[in-house]
mmCIF file of C-alpha atoms in Angstrom:
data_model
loop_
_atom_site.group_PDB
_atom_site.id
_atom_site.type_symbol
_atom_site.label_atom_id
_atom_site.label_comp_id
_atom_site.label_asym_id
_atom_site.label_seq_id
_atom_site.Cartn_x
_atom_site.Cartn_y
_atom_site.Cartn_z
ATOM 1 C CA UNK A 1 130.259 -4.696 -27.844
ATOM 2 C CA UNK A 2 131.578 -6.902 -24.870
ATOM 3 C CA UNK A 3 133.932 -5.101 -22.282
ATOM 4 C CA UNK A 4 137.129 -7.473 -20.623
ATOM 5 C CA UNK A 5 135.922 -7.930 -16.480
ATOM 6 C CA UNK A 6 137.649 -5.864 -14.680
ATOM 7 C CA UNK A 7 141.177 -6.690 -13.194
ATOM 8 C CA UNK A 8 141.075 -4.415 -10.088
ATOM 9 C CA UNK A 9 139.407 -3.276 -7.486
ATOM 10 C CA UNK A 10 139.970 0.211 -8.932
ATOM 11 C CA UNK A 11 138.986 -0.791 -12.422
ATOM 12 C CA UNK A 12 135.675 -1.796 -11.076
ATOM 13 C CA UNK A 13 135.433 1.269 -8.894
ATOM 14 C CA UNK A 14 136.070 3.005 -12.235
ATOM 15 C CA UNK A 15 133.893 0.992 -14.180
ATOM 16 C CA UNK A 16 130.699 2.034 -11.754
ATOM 17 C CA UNK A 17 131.409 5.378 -11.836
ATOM 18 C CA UNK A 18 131.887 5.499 -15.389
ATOM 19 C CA UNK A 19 128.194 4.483 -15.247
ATOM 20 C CA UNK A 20 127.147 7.171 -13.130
ATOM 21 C CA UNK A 21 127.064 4.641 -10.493
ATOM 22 C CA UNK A 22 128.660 6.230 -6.782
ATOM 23 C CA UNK A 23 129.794 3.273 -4.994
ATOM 24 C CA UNK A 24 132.486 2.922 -1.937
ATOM 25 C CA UNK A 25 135.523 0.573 -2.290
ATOM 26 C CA UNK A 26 133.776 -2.210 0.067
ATOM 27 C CA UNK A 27 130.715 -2.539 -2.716
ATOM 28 C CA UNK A 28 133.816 -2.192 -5.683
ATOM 29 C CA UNK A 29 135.772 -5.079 -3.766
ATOM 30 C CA UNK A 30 133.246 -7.517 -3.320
ATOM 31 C CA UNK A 31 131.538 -6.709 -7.463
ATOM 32 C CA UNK A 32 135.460 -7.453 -8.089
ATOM 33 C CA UNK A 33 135.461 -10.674 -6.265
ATOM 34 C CA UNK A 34 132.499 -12.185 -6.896
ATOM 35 C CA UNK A 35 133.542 -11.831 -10.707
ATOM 36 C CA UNK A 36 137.195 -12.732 -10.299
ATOM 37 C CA UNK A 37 135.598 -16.315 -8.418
ATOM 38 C CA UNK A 38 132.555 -16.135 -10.576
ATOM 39 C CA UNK A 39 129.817 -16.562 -7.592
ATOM 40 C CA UNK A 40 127.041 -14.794 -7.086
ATOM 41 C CA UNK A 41 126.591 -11.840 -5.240
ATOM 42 C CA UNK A 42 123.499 -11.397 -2.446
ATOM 43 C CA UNK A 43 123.011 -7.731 -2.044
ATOM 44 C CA UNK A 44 120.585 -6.945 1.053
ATOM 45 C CA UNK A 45 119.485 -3.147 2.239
ATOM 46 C CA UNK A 46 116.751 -0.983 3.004
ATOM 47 C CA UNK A 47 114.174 -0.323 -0.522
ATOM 48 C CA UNK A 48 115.729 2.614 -2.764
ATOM 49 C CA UNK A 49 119.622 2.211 -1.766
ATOM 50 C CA UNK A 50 120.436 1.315 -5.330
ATOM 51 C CA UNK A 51 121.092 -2.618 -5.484
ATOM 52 C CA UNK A 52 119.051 -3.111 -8.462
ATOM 53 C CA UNK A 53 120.988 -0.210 -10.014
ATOM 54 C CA UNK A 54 124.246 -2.034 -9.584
ATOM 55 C CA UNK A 55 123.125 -4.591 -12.224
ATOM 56 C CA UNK A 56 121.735 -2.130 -14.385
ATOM 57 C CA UNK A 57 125.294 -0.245 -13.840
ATOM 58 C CA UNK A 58 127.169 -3.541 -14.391
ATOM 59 C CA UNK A 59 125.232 -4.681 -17.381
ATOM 60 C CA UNK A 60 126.095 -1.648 -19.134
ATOM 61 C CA UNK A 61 129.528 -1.248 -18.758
ATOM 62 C CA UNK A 62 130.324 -4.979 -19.184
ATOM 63 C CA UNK A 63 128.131 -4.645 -22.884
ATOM 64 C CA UNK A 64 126.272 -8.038 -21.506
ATOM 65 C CA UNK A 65 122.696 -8.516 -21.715
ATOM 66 C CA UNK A 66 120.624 -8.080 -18.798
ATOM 67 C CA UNK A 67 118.478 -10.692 -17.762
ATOM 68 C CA UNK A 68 115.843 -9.454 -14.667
ATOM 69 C CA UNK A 69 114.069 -11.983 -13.091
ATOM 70 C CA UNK A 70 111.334 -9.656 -11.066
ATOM 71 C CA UNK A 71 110.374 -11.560 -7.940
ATOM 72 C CA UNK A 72 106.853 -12.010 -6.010
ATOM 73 C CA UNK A 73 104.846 -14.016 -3.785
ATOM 74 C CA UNK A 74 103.378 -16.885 -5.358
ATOM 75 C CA UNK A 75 106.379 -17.312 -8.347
ATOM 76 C CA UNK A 76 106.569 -20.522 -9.994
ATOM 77 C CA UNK A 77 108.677 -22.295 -12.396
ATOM 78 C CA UNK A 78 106.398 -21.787 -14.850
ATOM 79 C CA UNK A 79 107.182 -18.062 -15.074
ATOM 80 C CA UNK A 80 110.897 -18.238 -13.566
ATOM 81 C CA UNK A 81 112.324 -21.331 -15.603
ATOM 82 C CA UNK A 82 110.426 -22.398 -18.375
ATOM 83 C CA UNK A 83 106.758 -23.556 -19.617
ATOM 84 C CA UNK A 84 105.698 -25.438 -22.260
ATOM 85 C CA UNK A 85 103.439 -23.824 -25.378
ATOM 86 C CA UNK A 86 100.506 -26.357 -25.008
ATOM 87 C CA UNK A 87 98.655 -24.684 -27.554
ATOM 88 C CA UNK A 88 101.381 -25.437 -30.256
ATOM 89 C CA UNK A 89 101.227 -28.967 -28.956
ATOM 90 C CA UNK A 90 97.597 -29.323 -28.760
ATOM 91 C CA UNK A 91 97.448 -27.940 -32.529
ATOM 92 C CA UNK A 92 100.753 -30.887 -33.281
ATOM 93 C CA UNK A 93 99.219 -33.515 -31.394
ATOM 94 C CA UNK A 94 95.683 -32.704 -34.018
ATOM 95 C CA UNK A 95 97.219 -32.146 -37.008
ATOM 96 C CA UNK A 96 99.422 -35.901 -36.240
ATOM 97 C CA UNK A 97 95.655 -37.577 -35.820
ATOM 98 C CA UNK A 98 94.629 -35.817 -39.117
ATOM 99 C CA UNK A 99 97.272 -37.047 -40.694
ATOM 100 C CA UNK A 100 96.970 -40.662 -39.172
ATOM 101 C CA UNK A 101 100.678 -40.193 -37.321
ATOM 102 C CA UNK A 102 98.931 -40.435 -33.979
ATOM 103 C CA UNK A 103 99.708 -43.796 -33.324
ATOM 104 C CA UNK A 104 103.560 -43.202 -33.357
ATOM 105 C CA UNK A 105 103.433 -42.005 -29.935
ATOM 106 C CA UNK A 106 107.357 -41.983 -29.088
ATOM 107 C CA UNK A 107 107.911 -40.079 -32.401
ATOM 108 C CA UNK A 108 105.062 -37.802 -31.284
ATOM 109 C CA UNK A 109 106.301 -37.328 -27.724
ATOM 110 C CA UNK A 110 109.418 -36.381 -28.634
ATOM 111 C CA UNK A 111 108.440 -33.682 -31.206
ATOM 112 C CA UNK A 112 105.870 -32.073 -28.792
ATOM 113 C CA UNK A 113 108.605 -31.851 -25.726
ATOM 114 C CA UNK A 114 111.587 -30.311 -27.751
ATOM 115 C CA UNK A 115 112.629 -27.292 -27.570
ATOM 116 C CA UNK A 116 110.343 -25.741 -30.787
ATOM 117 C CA UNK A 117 107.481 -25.957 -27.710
ATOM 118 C CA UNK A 118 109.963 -25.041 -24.553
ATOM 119 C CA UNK A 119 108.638 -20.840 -23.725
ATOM 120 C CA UNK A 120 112.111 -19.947 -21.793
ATOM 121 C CA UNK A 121 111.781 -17.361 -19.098
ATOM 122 C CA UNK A 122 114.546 -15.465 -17.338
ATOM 123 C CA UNK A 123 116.487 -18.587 -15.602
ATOM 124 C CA UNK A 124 116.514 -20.536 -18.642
ATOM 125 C CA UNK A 125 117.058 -17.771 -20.614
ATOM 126 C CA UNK A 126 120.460 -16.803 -18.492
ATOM 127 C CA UNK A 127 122.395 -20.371 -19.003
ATOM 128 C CA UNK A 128 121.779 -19.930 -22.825
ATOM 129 C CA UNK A 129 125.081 -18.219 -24.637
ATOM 130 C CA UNK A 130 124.785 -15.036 -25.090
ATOM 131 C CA UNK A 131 126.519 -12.878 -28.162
ATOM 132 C CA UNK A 132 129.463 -10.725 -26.093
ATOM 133 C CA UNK A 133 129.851 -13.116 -23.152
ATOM 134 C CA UNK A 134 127.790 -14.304 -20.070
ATOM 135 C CA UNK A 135 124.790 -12.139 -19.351
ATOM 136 C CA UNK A 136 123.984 -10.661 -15.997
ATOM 137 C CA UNK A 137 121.635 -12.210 -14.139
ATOM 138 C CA UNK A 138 119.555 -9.948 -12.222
ATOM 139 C CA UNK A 139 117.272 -11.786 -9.634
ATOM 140 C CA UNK A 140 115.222 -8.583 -8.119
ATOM 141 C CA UNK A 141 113.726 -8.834 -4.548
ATOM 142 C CA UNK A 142 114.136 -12.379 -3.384
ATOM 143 C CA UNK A 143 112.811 -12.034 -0.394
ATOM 144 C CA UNK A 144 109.399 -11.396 -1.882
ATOM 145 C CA UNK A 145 109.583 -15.365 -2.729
ATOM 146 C CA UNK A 146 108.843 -18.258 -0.823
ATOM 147 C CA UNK A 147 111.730 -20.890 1.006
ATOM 148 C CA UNK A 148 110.318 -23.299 -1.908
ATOM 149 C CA UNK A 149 111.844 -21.100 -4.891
ATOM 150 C CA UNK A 150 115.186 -20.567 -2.729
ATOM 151 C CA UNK A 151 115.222 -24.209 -2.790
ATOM 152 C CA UNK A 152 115.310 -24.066 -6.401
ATOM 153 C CA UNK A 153 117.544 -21.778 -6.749
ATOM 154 C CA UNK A 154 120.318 -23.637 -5.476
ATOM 155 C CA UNK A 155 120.723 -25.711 -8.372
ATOM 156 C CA UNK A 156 120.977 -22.398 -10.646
ATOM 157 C CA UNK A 157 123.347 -21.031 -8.031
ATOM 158 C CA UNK A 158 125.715 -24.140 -7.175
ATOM 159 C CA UNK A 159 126.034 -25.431 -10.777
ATOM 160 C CA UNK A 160 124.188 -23.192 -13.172
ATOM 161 C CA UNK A 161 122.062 -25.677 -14.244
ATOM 162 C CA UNK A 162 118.408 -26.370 -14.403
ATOM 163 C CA UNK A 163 116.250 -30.086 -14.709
ATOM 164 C CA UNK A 164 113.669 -29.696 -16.891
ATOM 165 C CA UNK A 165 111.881 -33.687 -16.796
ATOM 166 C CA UNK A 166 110.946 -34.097 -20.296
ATOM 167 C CA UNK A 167 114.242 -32.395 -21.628
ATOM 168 C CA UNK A 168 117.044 -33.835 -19.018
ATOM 169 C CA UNK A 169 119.373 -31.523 -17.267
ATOM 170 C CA UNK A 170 120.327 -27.639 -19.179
ATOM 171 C CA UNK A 171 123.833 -26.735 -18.189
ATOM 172 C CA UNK A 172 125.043 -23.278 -19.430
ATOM 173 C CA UNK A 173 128.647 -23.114 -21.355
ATOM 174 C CA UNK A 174 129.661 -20.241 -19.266
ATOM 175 C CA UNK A 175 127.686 -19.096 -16.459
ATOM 176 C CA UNK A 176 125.844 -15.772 -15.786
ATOM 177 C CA UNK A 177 126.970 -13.101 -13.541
ATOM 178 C CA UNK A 178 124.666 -13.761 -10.853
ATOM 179 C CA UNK A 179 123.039 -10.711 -8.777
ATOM 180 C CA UNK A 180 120.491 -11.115 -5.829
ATOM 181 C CA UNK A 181 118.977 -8.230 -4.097
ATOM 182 C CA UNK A 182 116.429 -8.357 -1.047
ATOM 183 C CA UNK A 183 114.915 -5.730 0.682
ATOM 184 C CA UNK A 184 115.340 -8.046 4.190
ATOM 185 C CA UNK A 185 111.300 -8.555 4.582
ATOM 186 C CA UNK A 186 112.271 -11.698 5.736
ATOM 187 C CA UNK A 187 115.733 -13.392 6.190
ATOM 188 C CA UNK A 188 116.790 -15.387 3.685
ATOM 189 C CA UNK A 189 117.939 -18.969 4.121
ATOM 190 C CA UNK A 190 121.375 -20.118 5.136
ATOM 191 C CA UNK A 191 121.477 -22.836 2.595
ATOM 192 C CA UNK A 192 121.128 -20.055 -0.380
ATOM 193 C CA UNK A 193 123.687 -17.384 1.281
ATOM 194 C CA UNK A 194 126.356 -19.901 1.114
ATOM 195 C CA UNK A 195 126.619 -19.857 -2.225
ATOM 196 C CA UNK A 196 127.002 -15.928 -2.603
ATOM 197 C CA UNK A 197 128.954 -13.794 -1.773
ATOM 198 C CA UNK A 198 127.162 -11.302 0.278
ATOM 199 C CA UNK A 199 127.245 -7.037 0.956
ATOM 200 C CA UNK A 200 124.970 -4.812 2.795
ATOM 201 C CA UNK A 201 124.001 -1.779 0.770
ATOM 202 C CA UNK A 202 123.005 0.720 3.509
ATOM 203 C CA UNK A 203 122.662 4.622 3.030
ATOM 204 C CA UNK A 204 125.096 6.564 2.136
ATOM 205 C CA UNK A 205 126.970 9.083 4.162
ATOM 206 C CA UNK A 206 126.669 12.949 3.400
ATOM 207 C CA UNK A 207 129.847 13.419 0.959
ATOM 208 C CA UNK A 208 128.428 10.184 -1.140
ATOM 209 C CA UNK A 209 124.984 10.745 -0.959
ATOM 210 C CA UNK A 210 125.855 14.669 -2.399
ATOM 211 C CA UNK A 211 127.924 13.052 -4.704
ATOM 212 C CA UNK A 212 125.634 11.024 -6.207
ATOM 213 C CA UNK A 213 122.739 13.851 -6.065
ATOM 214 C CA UNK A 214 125.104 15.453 -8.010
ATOM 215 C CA UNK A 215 125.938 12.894 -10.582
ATOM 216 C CA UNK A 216 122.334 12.154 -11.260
ATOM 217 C CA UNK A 217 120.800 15.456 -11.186
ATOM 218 C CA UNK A 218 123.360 18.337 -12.630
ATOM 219 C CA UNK A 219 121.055 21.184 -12.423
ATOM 220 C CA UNK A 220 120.496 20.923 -8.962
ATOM 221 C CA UNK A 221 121.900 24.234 -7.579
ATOM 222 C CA UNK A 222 124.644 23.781 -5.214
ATOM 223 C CA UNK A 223 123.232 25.559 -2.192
ATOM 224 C CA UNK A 224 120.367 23.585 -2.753
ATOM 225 C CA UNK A 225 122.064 19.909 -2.708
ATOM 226 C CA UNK A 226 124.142 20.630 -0.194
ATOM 227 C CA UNK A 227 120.575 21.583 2.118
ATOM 228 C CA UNK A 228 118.719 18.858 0.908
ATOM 229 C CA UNK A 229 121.608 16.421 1.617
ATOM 230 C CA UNK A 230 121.489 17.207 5.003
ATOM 231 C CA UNK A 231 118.159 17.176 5.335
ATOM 232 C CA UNK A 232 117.562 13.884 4.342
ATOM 233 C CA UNK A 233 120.298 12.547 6.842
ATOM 234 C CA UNK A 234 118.634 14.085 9.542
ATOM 235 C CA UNK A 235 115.364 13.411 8.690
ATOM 236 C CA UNK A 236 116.539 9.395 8.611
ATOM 237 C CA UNK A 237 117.292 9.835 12.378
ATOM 238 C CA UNK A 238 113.522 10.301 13.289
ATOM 239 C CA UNK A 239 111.177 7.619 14.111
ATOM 240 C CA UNK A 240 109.650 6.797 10.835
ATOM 241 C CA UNK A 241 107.722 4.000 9.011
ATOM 242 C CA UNK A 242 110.184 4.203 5.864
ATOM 243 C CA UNK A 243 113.007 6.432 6.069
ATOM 244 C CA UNK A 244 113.597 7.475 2.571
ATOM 245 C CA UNK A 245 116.145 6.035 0.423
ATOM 246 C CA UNK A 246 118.597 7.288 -2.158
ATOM 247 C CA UNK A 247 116.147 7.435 -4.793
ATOM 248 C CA UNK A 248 113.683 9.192 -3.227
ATOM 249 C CA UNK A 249 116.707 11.940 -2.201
ATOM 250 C CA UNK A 250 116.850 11.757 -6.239
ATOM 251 C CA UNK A 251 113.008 12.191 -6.487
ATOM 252 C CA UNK A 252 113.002 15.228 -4.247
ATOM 253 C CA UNK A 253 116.085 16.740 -5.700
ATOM 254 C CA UNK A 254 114.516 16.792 -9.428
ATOM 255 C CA UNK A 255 110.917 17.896 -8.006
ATOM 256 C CA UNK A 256 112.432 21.063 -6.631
ATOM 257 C CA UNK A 257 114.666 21.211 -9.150
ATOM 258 C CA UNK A 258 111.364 21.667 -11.410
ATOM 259 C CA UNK A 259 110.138 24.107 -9.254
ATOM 260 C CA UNK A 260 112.953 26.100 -9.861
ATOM 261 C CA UNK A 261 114.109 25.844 -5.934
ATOM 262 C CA UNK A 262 117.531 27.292 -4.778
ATOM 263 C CA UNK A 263 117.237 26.922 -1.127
ATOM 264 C CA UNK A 264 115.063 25.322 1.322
ATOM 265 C CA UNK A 265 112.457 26.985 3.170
ATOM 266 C CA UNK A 266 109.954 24.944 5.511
ATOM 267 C CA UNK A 267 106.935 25.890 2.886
ATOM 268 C CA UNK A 268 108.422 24.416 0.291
ATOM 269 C CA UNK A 269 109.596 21.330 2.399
ATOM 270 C CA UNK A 270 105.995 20.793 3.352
ATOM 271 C CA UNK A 271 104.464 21.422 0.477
ATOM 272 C CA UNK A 272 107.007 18.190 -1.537
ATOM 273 C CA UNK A 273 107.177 15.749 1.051
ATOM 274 C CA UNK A 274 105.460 13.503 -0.693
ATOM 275 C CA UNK A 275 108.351 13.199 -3.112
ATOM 276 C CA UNK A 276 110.419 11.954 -0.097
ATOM 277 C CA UNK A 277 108.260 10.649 2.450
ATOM 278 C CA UNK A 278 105.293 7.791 1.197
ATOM 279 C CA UNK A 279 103.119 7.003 4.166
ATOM 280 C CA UNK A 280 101.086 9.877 5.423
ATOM 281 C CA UNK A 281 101.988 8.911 8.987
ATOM 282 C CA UNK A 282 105.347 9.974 8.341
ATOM 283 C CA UNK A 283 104.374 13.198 6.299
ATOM 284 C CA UNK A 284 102.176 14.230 9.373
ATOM 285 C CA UNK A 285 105.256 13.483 11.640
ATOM 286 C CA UNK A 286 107.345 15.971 9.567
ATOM 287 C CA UNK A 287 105.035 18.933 9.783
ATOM 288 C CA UNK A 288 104.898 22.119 11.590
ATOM 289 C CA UNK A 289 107.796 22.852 14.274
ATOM 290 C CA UNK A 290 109.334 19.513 13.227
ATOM 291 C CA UNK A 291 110.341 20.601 9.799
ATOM 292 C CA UNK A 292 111.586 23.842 10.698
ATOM 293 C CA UNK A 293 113.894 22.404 13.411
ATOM 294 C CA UNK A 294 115.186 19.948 11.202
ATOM 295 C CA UNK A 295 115.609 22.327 8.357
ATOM 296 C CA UNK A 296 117.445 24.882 10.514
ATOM 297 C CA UNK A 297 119.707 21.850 11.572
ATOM 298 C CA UNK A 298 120.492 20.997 7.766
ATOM 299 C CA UNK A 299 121.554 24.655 7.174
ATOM 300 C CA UNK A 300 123.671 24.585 9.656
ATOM 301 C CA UNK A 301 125.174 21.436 8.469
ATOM 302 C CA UNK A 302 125.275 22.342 4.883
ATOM 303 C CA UNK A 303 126.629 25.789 5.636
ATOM 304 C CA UNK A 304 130.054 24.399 7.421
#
């Protein structure tokens, strides 16, 4: 069952955390306003911060559908928009010759390319009505994509419509509640930000990031959270390849949970950094006299 959108800043707030979801009022503000002036919303940040989550989050406690359109190199309309099934019109376009209909060919070209053939991916999909309202449309790592698909998008954005040739133009009744993420691999263009709204999810600070450690993983003990908390903050400082995000502060926190942690001690640090670090380079960085001095530094943080 369909939720109302929310009519506050605070209502949002709420309606994230009711989700498990720890945001800060500027994310809650700008969810509230891209609804309120129904335009999409480009979330950009650093891999594991939680964008996709806030979809997921917002799905939920709307009651809409959630529509993920997972992006990579090389996507086409074909798997974005729509396709046609040409082996249901190979086996109509046969069956009309058997039956000696062939030769209507307008009559025959306009059974083929109706809908009964049209295979609708996650665009198409999203400017269909939905039971319980408009659905959210998640469109996951743009920046994986290529200028040509932004290009495309723009349509979808600016008028929630898509042109398919054979069909004419598809314009949805009410339109989706559009969310972009990209992880910033490249920037994306001007044309396409213009049309969003836009927020930079970055990591959180200490008192959020514990408070979302907490939310998402109850048994951790608190001496333990508190520890690991400030570990991970200080361990972001260094010079690494990928400092690790939120969900790999998650990872780490149920991995030691599992190994029925209550403190940290630089043998056990060393011995799960692969639940928080994921290039070697930056594992090898974090050995030794490194993880001891940060690790003393966390307990002195954690301890005030």
């Amino acid at each position: 069952m369909s939720s109302p959108l929310p009519s506050s800043i605070d209502a949002t707030l709420a309606l994230l955390q009711g989700q498990g979801y720890v945001a800060d009022r500027a994310l809650a503000t700008v969810l509230f306003l891209a609804l309120r002036m129904k335009r999409p919303l480009l979330l950009e940040g650093e891999a594991g911060t939680g964008k996709t989550e806030i979809a997921k989050v917002l799905a939920a406690g709307l009651g809409r559908r959630l529509i993920r359109l997972q992006c990579y190199e090389g996507l086409d309309l074909a798997s974005a928009v729509y396709e046609w099934n040409y082996a249901g019109q190979m086996m109509a376009i046969r069956l009309a010759e058997a039956g000696g209909a062939a030769g209507d060919r307008e009559r025959l070209e306009g059974d083929i390319f109706s809908e009964k053939y049209l295979v609708k991916r996650p665009l198409l999909q999203a400017l269909e009505p939905q039971e319980g309202g408009a659905p959210i449309l998640l469109i996951d790592e743009l920046d994986r994509t290529d200028e040509a698909f932004e290009a495309f998008l723009l349509e979808v954005l600016a008028d929630a419509q898509v042109t398919i040739p054979e069909l004419g133009t598809i314009r949805a009744a009410e339109p989706p509640i559009v969310i972009l993420t990209s992880n910033r691999t490249r920037e994306i263009h001007d044309a396409l930000k213009r049309r969003c709204l836009y927020h930079w999810v970055g990591y959180p600070d200490a008192v959020r990031e514990l408070a979302i450690l907490k939310a998402k993983v109850p048994d951790a003990p608190a001496k333990l959270s508190k520890q690991l908390v400030a570990f991970v903050q200080a361990i972001r400082k260094e010079e690494l390849f990928k400092a690790p995000g939120v969900a790999e502060t998650l990872d780490w926190a149920t991995a030691l949970v599992e190994l029925d942690a209550v403190a940290l001690d630089p043998a056990i640090v060393s011995d799960t950094l692969g639940a928080l670090l994921k290039y070697q380079d930056d594992i090898q960085a974090m050995q030794g006299s490194q993880v001891k001095e940060l690790l003393d530094r966390a307990k002195a943080e954690a301890g005030r």
